[in-house]
Amino acid sequence: MKLIYLVLDGVADNPADGVTSLEASNHPALDELARKSRAGLMYTIGRGVAPESDAAVISILGYNPHEEYTGRGPLEAMGAGLSIREGYEVAFRANFATVDPDTLRIIDRRCGRNLTSEEARELARALDGVELGAYDAYARVVATVGHRAVVVIGSRSFKLSDAVDNTDPAYSKQGYVSVARREFEPFIAKAKPLEPTEEAMRTAELVDAFTRLAVSTLRDHPVNVRRQREGKLPANAILLRDSGGRLPRLQPISERYGLRFGAVAEMPVEIGIARVLKMDVEAVPPPTGDKKADYRARLEATRRLLERNDAVYVHLKGPDEPGHDGDFKAKVESIEAIDAYYVSPLLELVEEEQAAVIVTADHATPYTRKTHTDDPVPLILYHHRLRPDGLERFTEKECSKGSLGVLQHGWEMLPRVMRELREKA
């Protein structure tokens, strides 16, 4: 059996808010697939949890993040080529951001979303390897894609703990899962120890020291002087979240399901997850302005992986960013581009291989809310031997009518789907 597992990052909206992006977009290939599929809705972690992509992806691959996860930071680090010294280093996902350097009031959490990767690398080099002035501590900083980065806080001789809260106020840390806040005070948060231990208090102190150092170092950096001269927001601060002190020790996905898995991954966290799960990874360049070329590259990576694996996991970032920006038109256009340049030609490959197909999302990012929410996401399952549900389109409302019902936890989905496919094999 061959399986293609397609995840459209943040594609879902909340139908109660009005017309959804899926309802408004013209996506004939996804609709064709939906008409031949079984369908349902899925809470990617659970009701009341508005997840980040990392924990949501772990969940929809069949692993309970409440039991088996150790935070996004180490996965981002792995995807960026960094290793972590357990007990002495803590890794964080980071955003370059724009703040008032005197009050630490956040002006833009992503510095206008136009920071180039090269600019970010220059800024990161100014901070990489800095000494933090206490506990024999230092920071490692690596820029990844656009405004995104990885920060590792370490000590050469003192133990540290990952039980510290985020300095990014948009997310609260609940165990090792970060959950989007609907409302927050727009200031860099003070790092708080989440356990009454010396290690956690020490780490929180070092995180705050790094925050201050980053603001003072980046304030007059040549990149920011140039950006302000060009009328752009400066990238003069770094927000930290999703701390972790070690990689999760997860059962390899091929052992869990008895299939060889490959992954098409474009972002560091996705690459990190795929590597931890021992997938065959085809890393593709981050998205550019040429959507046709971008999706052609991802389609060819899918084809190559399917030649040497039984299942291919494909994560496409497109709809998430315009959802965060509240840009309905751009979110609709991103869905239409995926449909035209990836899904439509993919259907030929599906027919050639008589492959099964799953299409879903890792979370909802409604353009009406500009953040991740806990809304359930649409889910379709296609195989030529499965009886379809008779859907008309791939939308949230149509999928709610399907025979798969509403799955309460994302980690329940893939084991259930694999059982159903094997029964039809």
Short mmCIF file of C-alpha atoms in Angstrom, two decimals:
data_model
loop_
_atom_site.label_atom_id
_atom_site.label_comp_id
_atom_site.label_asym_id
_atom_site.label_seq_id
_atom_site.Cartn_x
_atom_site.Cartn_y
_atom_site.Cartn_z
CA MET A 1 0.00 0.00 0.00
CA LYS A 2 1.13 3.53 -0.82
CA LEU A 3 -0.04 6.51 1.23
CA ILE A 4 0.28 10.26 0.69
CA TYR A 5 -0.42 12.29 3.83
CA LEU A 6 -0.93 15.97 2.98
CA VAL A 7 -1.12 18.61 5.71
CA LEU A 8 -2.16 22.14 4.76
CA ASP A 9 -0.76 24.33 7.53
CA GLY A 10 -3.45 26.46 9.16
CA VAL A 11 -5.93 26.02 6.30
CA ALA A 12 -9.03 25.78 8.51
CA ASP A 13 -11.22 28.70 9.58
CA ASN A 14 -14.22 28.87 11.91
CA PRO A 15 -17.49 28.66 9.89
CA ALA A 16 -19.30 30.50 12.69
CA ASP A 17 -17.28 33.62 11.78
CA GLY A 18 -18.60 33.73 8.23
CA VAL A 19 -17.38 32.44 4.87
CA THR A 20 -14.25 30.35 5.27
CA SER A 21 -11.21 30.49 3.02
CA LEU A 22 -11.94 26.95 1.81
CA GLU A 23 -15.52 27.93 0.95
CA ALA A 24 -14.40 31.03 -0.94
CA SER A 25 -11.51 29.48 -2.85
CA ASN A 26 -11.63 27.66 -6.17
CA HIS A 27 -9.91 24.34 -5.54
CA PRO A 28 -11.29 21.78 -8.04
CA ALA A 29 -8.62 19.12 -7.38
CA LEU A 30 -9.25 19.07 -3.63
CA ASP A 31 -12.99 19.00 -4.34
CA GLU A 32 -12.56 16.07 -6.72
CA LEU A 33 -10.64 14.19 -4.05
CA ALA A 34 -13.26 15.05 -1.42
CA ARG A 35 -16.09 13.71 -3.59
CA LYS A 36 -14.32 10.32 -3.66
CA SER A 37 -13.40 10.28 0.04
CA ARG A 38 -14.61 9.56 3.52
CA ALA A 39 -14.54 12.64 5.69
CA GLY A 40 -14.74 14.07 9.18
CA LEU A 41 -13.42 16.74 11.51
CA MET A 42 -10.51 16.49 13.94
CA TYR A 43 -9.29 18.34 17.03
CA THR A 44 -5.59 18.09 16.36
CA ILE A 45 -4.71 17.87 20.06
CA GLY A 46 -8.00 18.31 21.88
CA ARG A 47 -10.85 20.69 22.62
CA GLY A 48 -9.65 23.86 24.27
CA VAL A 49 -6.07 23.51 22.99
CA ALA A 50 -5.01 26.01 20.31
CA PRO A 51 -1.74 24.32 19.40
CA GLU A 52 1.42 25.37 17.68
CA SER A 53 2.42 23.33 14.65
CA ASP A 54 5.07 21.29 16.45
CA ALA A 55 2.87 19.57 19.04
CA ALA A 56 0.00 19.35 16.55
CA VAL A 57 2.17 17.55 13.99
CA ILE A 58 3.47 15.15 16.64
CA SER A 59 -0.17 14.47 17.53
CA ILE A 60 -1.53 13.94 14.01
CA LEU A 61 1.32 11.52 13.34
CA GLY A 62 -0.05 9.37 16.14
CA TYR A 63 1.91 10.39 19.25
CA ASN A 64 0.28 11.91 22.33
CA PRO A 65 2.24 15.15 22.94
CA HIS A 66 1.10 15.30 26.56
CA GLU A 67 2.94 12.05 27.21
CA GLU A 68 5.75 11.85 24.67
CA TYR A 69 6.88 15.38 23.85
CA THR A 70 9.81 17.47 25.14
CA GLY A 71 9.22 20.85 23.49
CA ARG A 72 9.71 22.57 20.16
CA GLY A 73 13.07 24.13 20.91
CA PRO A 74 15.14 20.93 20.59
CA LEU A 75 13.37 19.98 17.36
CA GLU A 76 14.01 23.42 15.87
CA ALA A 77 17.63 23.07 16.98
CA MET A 78 17.96 19.67 15.34
CA GLY A 79 16.40 20.98 12.14
CA ALA A 80 18.93 23.83 12.18
CA GLY A 81 21.85 21.43 12.68
CA LEU A 82 22.42 22.02 16.41
CA SER A 83 22.75 19.42 19.15
CA ILE A 84 21.87 19.95 22.82
CA ARG A 85 23.92 19.04 25.90
CA GLU A 86 21.29 17.52 28.16
CA GLY A 87 21.21 19.09 31.60
CA TYR A 88 23.37 22.06 30.62
CA GLU A 89 21.61 23.56 27.60
CA VAL A 90 18.02 24.57 26.87
CA ALA A 91 16.80 25.27 23.34
CA PHE A 92 14.07 27.73 22.36
CA ARG A 93 12.15 28.57 19.21
CA ALA A 94 12.72 32.28 18.66
CA ASN A 95 11.29 35.17 16.66
CA PHE A 96 13.09 38.36 15.76
CA ALA A 97 10.63 41.08 16.74
CA THR A 98 10.21 44.85 16.88
CA VAL A 99 9.95 46.49 20.31
CA ASP A 100 10.29 49.86 21.94
CA PRO A 101 13.79 49.27 23.35
CA ASP A 102 13.14 51.42 26.41
CA THR A 103 9.83 49.87 27.57
CA LEU A 104 10.04 46.46 25.79
CA ARG A 105 6.56 47.09 24.39
CA ILE A 106 6.09 44.81 21.38
CA ILE A 107 5.30 46.66 18.16
CA ASP A 108 5.38 43.61 15.88
CA ARG A 109 6.11 40.02 16.91
CA ARG A 110 7.58 39.27 13.47
CA CYS A 111 9.14 42.68 12.58
CA GLY A 112 6.77 43.25 9.68
CA ARG A 113 7.20 39.72 8.35
CA ASN A 114 9.69 41.06 5.82
CA LEU A 115 12.99 40.25 7.53
CA THR A 116 15.07 38.36 5.00
CA SER A 117 16.93 35.22 5.99
CA GLU A 118 20.23 36.93 5.18
CA GLU A 119 19.37 39.90 7.43
CA ALA A 120 18.42 37.45 10.19
CA ARG A 121 21.73 35.62 9.79
CA GLU A 122 23.64 38.90 10.20
CA LEU A 123 21.70 39.72 13.36
CA ALA A 124 22.17 36.21 14.73
CA ARG A 125 25.93 36.40 14.20
CA ALA A 126 26.02 39.48 16.43
CA LEU A 127 24.59 37.43 19.29
CA ASP A 128 25.92 33.94 18.69
CA GLY A 129 28.37 32.91 21.39
CA VAL A 130 27.73 35.86 23.73
CA GLU A 131 28.54 35.47 27.40
CA LEU A 132 25.58 36.06 29.72
CA GLY A 133 27.54 37.34 32.73
CA ALA A 134 26.57 34.71 35.29
CA TYR A 135 26.70 30.95 35.93
CA ASP A 136 29.46 30.48 33.33
CA ALA A 137 26.65 30.86 30.76
CA TYR A 138 26.45 31.67 27.08
CA ALA A 139 23.96 31.76 24.22
CA ARG A 140 24.02 30.18 20.80
CA VAL A 141 21.84 31.88 18.17
CA VAL A 142 21.10 30.52 14.70
CA ALA A 143 18.74 32.16 12.22
CA THR A 144 16.58 29.75 10.22
CA VAL A 145 13.91 31.13 7.85
CA GLY A 146 12.85 34.77 7.70
CA HIS A 147 12.18 36.13 11.20
CA ARG A 148 12.60 32.69 12.80
CA ALA A 149 15.59 31.52 14.81
CA VAL A 150 16.82 29.04 17.39
CA VAL A 151 18.37 30.19 20.67
CA VAL A 152 20.23 27.84 23.00
CA ILE A 153 20.94 29.04 26.54
CA GLY A 154 23.78 27.04 28.05
CA SER A 155 26.17 26.82 30.97
CA ARG A 156 29.57 25.18 31.04
CA SER A 157 29.36 24.18 34.69
CA PHE A 158 25.84 24.75 36.12
CA LYS A 159 22.79 22.57 35.55
CA LEU A 160 19.85 24.23 33.76
CA SER A 161 16.15 23.35 33.42
CA ASP A 162 13.64 23.69 30.59
CA ALA A 163 10.86 24.42 33.15
CA VAL A 164 10.71 28.10 32.19
CA ASP A 165 7.81 29.98 30.62
CA ASN A 166 7.90 31.82 27.29
CA THR A 167 9.02 35.41 26.91
CA ASP A 168 6.77 35.57 23.83
CA PRO A 169 3.50 36.67 25.45
CA ALA A 170 1.36 35.31 22.60
CA TYR A 171 1.87 31.73 23.82
CA SER A 172 1.58 30.12 27.23
CA LYS A 173 3.56 27.02 28.05
CA GLN A 174 1.44 24.15 29.35
CA GLY A 175 3.79 21.28 30.07
CA TYR A 176 5.74 20.95 26.82
CA VAL A 177 2.87 22.23 24.67
CA SER A 178 2.62 25.93 23.86
CA VAL A 179 -0.93 27.21 23.47
CA ALA A 180 -1.87 30.41 21.65
CA ARG A 181 -3.39 33.08 23.89
CA ARG A 182 -6.40 34.94 22.56
CA GLU A 183 -5.39 38.06 24.47
CA PHE A 184 -2.09 39.17 25.95
CA GLU A 185 -0.23 42.23 27.13
CA PRO A 186 2.06 43.38 24.28
CA PHE A 187 5.32 43.40 26.24
CA ILE A 188 8.20 40.96 26.33
CA ALA A 189 7.31 38.69 29.22
CA LYS A 190 9.70 38.13 32.07
CA ALA A 191 10.91 34.55 32.11
CA LYS A 192 9.24 32.65 34.94
CA PRO A 193 10.49 29.40 36.46
CA LEU A 194 7.75 26.78 36.25
CA GLU A 195 9.26 24.66 39.02
CA PRO A 196 10.67 25.74 42.42
CA THR A 197 14.15 24.44 41.61
CA GLU A 198 17.53 26.17 41.49
CA GLU A 199 17.97 24.98 37.92
CA ALA A 200 14.69 26.54 36.74
CA MET A 201 15.30 29.83 38.57
CA ARG A 202 18.85 29.96 37.19
CA THR A 203 17.61 29.38 33.65
CA ALA A 204 14.92 32.05 33.94
CA GLU A 205 17.54 34.52 35.14
CA LEU A 206 19.75 33.71 32.15
CA VAL A 207 16.84 34.03 29.71
CA ASP A 208 16.11 37.52 31.02
CA ALA A 209 19.80 38.42 30.76
CA PHE A 210 19.79 37.26 27.14
CA THR A 211 16.67 39.32 26.39
CA ARG A 212 18.31 42.49 27.71
CA LEU A 213 21.54 41.77 25.88
CA ALA A 214 19.73 41.12 22.60
CA VAL A 215 17.84 44.41 22.78
CA SER A 216 20.98 46.43 23.55
CA THR A 217 23.02 44.67 20.84
CA LEU A 218 20.42 44.85 18.08
CA ARG A 219 19.25 48.40 18.79
CA ASP A 220 21.81 50.10 16.51
CA HIS A 221 22.91 47.13 14.45
CA PRO A 222 23.68 48.11 10.82
CA VAL A 223 20.90 45.83 9.56
CA ASN A 224 18.36 47.72 11.66
CA VAL A 225 19.79 51.13 10.77
CA ARG A 226 19.36 50.17 7.11
CA ARG A 227 15.87 48.78 7.63
CA GLN A 228 14.69 51.94 9.38
CA ARG A 229 16.20 54.08 6.63
CA GLU A 230 14.13 52.02 4.16
CA GLY A 231 10.95 52.55 6.19
CA LYS A 232 10.92 49.01 7.60
CA LEU A 233 10.54 47.90 11.20
CA PRO A 234 13.78 47.07 12.99
CA ALA A 235 14.40 43.52 14.20
CA ASN A 236 15.63 44.73 17.59
CA ALA A 237 14.55 42.00 19.99
CA ILE A 238 14.17 38.23 20.23
CA LEU A 239 11.12 36.49 21.68
CA LEU A 240 11.65 33.00 23.12
CA ARG A 241 9.18 30.16 23.52
CA ASP A 242 8.84 26.36 23.63
CA SER A 243 11.85 25.51 25.77
CA GLY A 244 13.21 22.00 25.83
CA GLY A 245 16.32 20.38 27.19
CA ARG A 246 16.39 17.17 25.15
CA LEU A 247 14.94 15.55 22.08
CA PRO A 248 11.84 13.37 22.52
CA ARG A 249 12.52 9.65 22.56
CA LEU A 250 9.76 8.49 20.23
CA GLN A 251 9.23 5.14 18.61
CA PRO A 252 10.30 5.40 14.95
CA ILE A 253 7.21 5.88 12.84
CA SER A 254 8.03 2.98 10.52
CA GLU A 255 8.05 0.63 13.53
CA ARG A 256 4.76 2.07 14.78
CA TYR A 257 2.86 1.50 11.53
CA GLY A 258 4.86 -1.12 9.66
CA LEU A 259 5.40 1.20 6.68
CA ARG A 260 8.49 3.03 5.47
CA PHE A 261 7.79 6.77 5.84
CA GLY A 262 9.29 9.69 3.99
CA ALA A 263 8.70 13.39 4.62
CA VAL A 264 8.75 16.52 2.49
CA ALA A 265 9.78 19.23 4.94
CA GLU A 266 10.54 22.91 4.44
CA MET A 267 10.79 24.37 7.98
CA PRO A 268 13.33 23.43 10.68
CA VAL A 269 10.74 22.08 13.13
CA GLU A 270 9.28 19.77 10.46
CA ILE A 271 12.76 18.58 9.52
CA GLY A 272 13.48 17.97 13.22
CA ILE A 273 10.29 15.97 13.73
CA ALA A 274 10.95 13.88 10.65
CA ARG A 275 14.49 13.11 11.78
CA VAL A 276 13.43 12.19 15.32
CA LEU A 277 10.84 9.79 13.88
CA LYS A 278 13.49 8.31 11.55
CA MET A 279 11.69 9.35 8.37
CA ASP A 280 13.42 9.53 5.01
CA VAL A 281 13.65 13.33 4.69
CA GLU A 282 13.59 15.37 1.50
CA ALA A 283 14.26 18.93 2.64
CA VAL A 284 13.03 21.54 0.17
CA PRO A 285 13.92 25.26 0.07
CA PRO A 286 11.66 27.65 1.99
CA PRO A 287 8.80 29.15 -0.04
CA THR A 288 9.64 31.93 -2.51
CA GLY A 289 7.41 34.26 -4.47
CA ASP A 290 7.21 31.74 -7.31
CA LYS A 291 4.47 29.43 -6.09
CA LYS A 292 4.41 27.35 -9.26
CA ALA A 293 8.11 26.54 -8.92
CA ASP A 294 7.81 26.00 -5.15
CA TYR A 295 5.03 23.44 -5.45
CA ARG A 296 6.65 21.75 -8.43
CA ALA A 297 9.72 21.18 -6.25
CA ARG A 298 7.54 19.73 -3.49
CA LEU A 299 5.69 17.50 -5.95
CA GLU A 300 8.96 16.14 -7.34
CA ALA A 301 10.20 15.50 -3.79
CA THR A 302 6.95 13.62 -3.11
CA ARG A 303 7.45 11.54 -6.23
CA ARG A 304 11.03 10.66 -5.32
CA LEU A 305 10.08 9.68 -1.78
CA LEU A 306 7.17 7.54 -2.93
CA GLU A 307 9.52 5.55 -5.15
CA ARG A 308 11.51 4.38 -2.14
CA ASN A 309 8.93 4.50 0.68
CA ASP A 310 5.42 3.27 1.44
CA ALA A 311 4.08 6.54 2.88
CA VAL A 312 4.98 10.19 2.35
CA TYR A 313 4.13 13.00 4.77
CA VAL A 314 3.92 16.41 3.08
CA HIS A 315 3.57 19.64 5.09
CA LEU A 316 2.74 22.76 3.06
CA LYS A 317 3.01 26.08 4.89
CA GLY A 318 0.95 28.30 2.52
CA PRO A 319 -2.34 29.25 4.27
CA ASP A 320 -0.98 29.79 7.78
CA GLU A 321 0.80 33.12 7.34
CA PRO A 322 -2.12 35.00 5.71
CA GLY A 323 -4.33 33.58 8.45
CA HIS A 324 -2.04 35.18 11.04
CA ASP A 325 -2.10 38.42 9.06
CA GLY A 326 -5.91 38.45 8.79
CA ASP A 327 -5.54 38.56 5.01
CA PHE A 328 -8.57 36.71 3.66
CA LYS A 329 -7.71 37.31 0.00
CA ALA A 330 -4.14 36.03 0.39
CA LYS A 331 -5.31 32.95 2.29
CA VAL A 332 -7.80 32.12 -0.48
CA GLU A 333 -5.07 32.61 -3.09
CA SER A 334 -2.67 30.35 -1.17
CA ILE A 335 -5.24 27.52 -1.18
CA GLU A 336 -5.84 28.00 -4.90
CA ALA A 337 -2.10 27.87 -5.61
CA ILE A 338 -1.69 24.62 -3.66
CA ASP A 339 -4.61 23.13 -5.52
CA ALA A 340 -3.42 24.16 -8.98
CA TYR A 341 0.28 23.50 -8.64
CA TYR A 342 0.47 20.62 -6.17
CA VAL A 343 -2.82 18.75 -5.68
CA SER A 344 -3.94 18.73 -9.31
CA PRO A 345 -0.78 17.07 -10.67
CA LEU A 346 -0.61 14.92 -7.53
CA LEU A 347 -3.87 13.23 -8.55
CA GLU A 348 -2.08 11.70 -11.52
CA LEU A 349 0.50 10.19 -9.18
CA VAL A 350 -2.28 8.91 -6.90
CA GLU A 351 -3.89 7.16 -9.84
CA GLU A 352 -0.60 5.69 -11.07
CA GLU A 353 0.23 4.26 -7.65
CA GLN A 354 -3.37 3.51 -6.60
CA ALA A 355 -2.32 5.32 -3.46
CA ALA A 356 -4.39 6.23 -0.43
CA VAL A 357 -4.54 9.93 0.43
CA ILE A 358 -5.15 11.82 3.68
CA VAL A 359 -5.69 15.58 3.53
CA THR A 360 -6.06 17.63 6.70
CA ALA A 361 -4.50 20.51 8.67
CA ASP A 362 -2.30 20.75 11.73
CA HIS A 363 -4.52 23.46 13.27
CA ALA A 364 -6.90 26.23 12.32
CA THR A 365 -5.59 29.76 11.74
CA PRO A 366 -8.79 31.71 11.06
CA TYR A 367 -8.24 34.98 9.23
CA THR A 368 -10.93 36.40 11.54
CA ARG A 369 -8.84 35.62 14.67
CA LYS A 370 -5.25 36.08 13.35
CA THR A 371 -4.00 33.28 15.57
CA HIS A 372 -4.19 29.54 16.03
CA THR A 373 -7.44 28.33 17.54
CA ASP A 374 -8.77 25.05 18.89
CA ASP A 375 -11.35 24.74 16.09
CA PRO A 376 -11.53 21.27 14.53
CA VAL A 377 -9.95 20.88 11.11
CA PRO A 378 -11.35 19.14 8.03
CA LEU A 379 -10.17 15.62 7.24
CA ILE A 380 -10.61 13.48 4.14
CA LEU A 381 -9.45 9.93 3.47
CA TYR A 382 -9.33 8.56 -0.06
CA HIS A 383 -8.66 5.08 -1.37
CA HIS A 384 -10.22 3.56 -4.44
CA ARG A 385 -11.60 0.68 -2.32
CA LEU A 386 -13.30 2.90 0.27
CA ARG A 387 -16.94 3.89 -0.17
CA PRO A 388 -17.11 7.71 -0.39
CA ASP A 389 -19.39 9.83 1.76
CA GLY A 390 -20.78 11.85 -1.14
CA LEU A 391 -19.28 15.23 -0.23
CA GLU A 392 -19.56 18.07 -2.69
CA ARG A 393 -16.45 20.03 -1.71
CA PHE A 394 -13.45 20.10 0.61
CA THR A 395 -14.68 22.54 3.26
CA GLU A 396 -15.17 22.53 7.00
CA LYS A 397 -18.97 22.26 6.76
CA GLU A 398 -18.92 19.50 4.14
CA CYS A 399 -16.40 17.43 6.09
CA SER A 400 -18.59 17.73 9.19
CA LYS A 401 -21.14 15.55 7.37
CA GLY A 402 -18.70 12.68 6.83
CA SER A 403 -18.72 9.16 8.22
CA LEU A 404 -15.44 9.60 10.13
CA GLY A 405 -17.29 11.84 12.58
CA VAL A 406 -15.42 14.16 14.93
CA LEU A 407 -12.12 12.84 16.22
CA GLN A 408 -11.44 14.24 19.69
CA HIS A 409 -7.64 13.87 19.56
CA GLY A 410 -5.31 14.03 16.58
CA TRP A 411 -3.24 11.10 17.78
CA GLU A 412 -6.26 8.81 17.31
CA MET A 413 -6.54 9.51 13.60
CA LEU A 414 -3.60 7.80 11.90
CA PRO A 415 -3.89 4.49 13.79
CA ARG A 416 -7.60 4.39 12.90
CA VAL A 417 -6.95 5.24 9.26
CA MET A 418 -4.23 2.60 8.99
CA ARG A 419 -6.59 -0.06 10.38
CA GLU A 420 -9.30 0.89 7.88
CA LEU A 421 -6.92 0.89 4.94
CA ARG A 422 -5.47 -2.49 5.90
CA GLU A 423 -8.96 -3.95 6.12
CA LYS A 424 -9.52 -2.88 2.49
CA ALA A 425 -6.11 -3.99 1.23
#
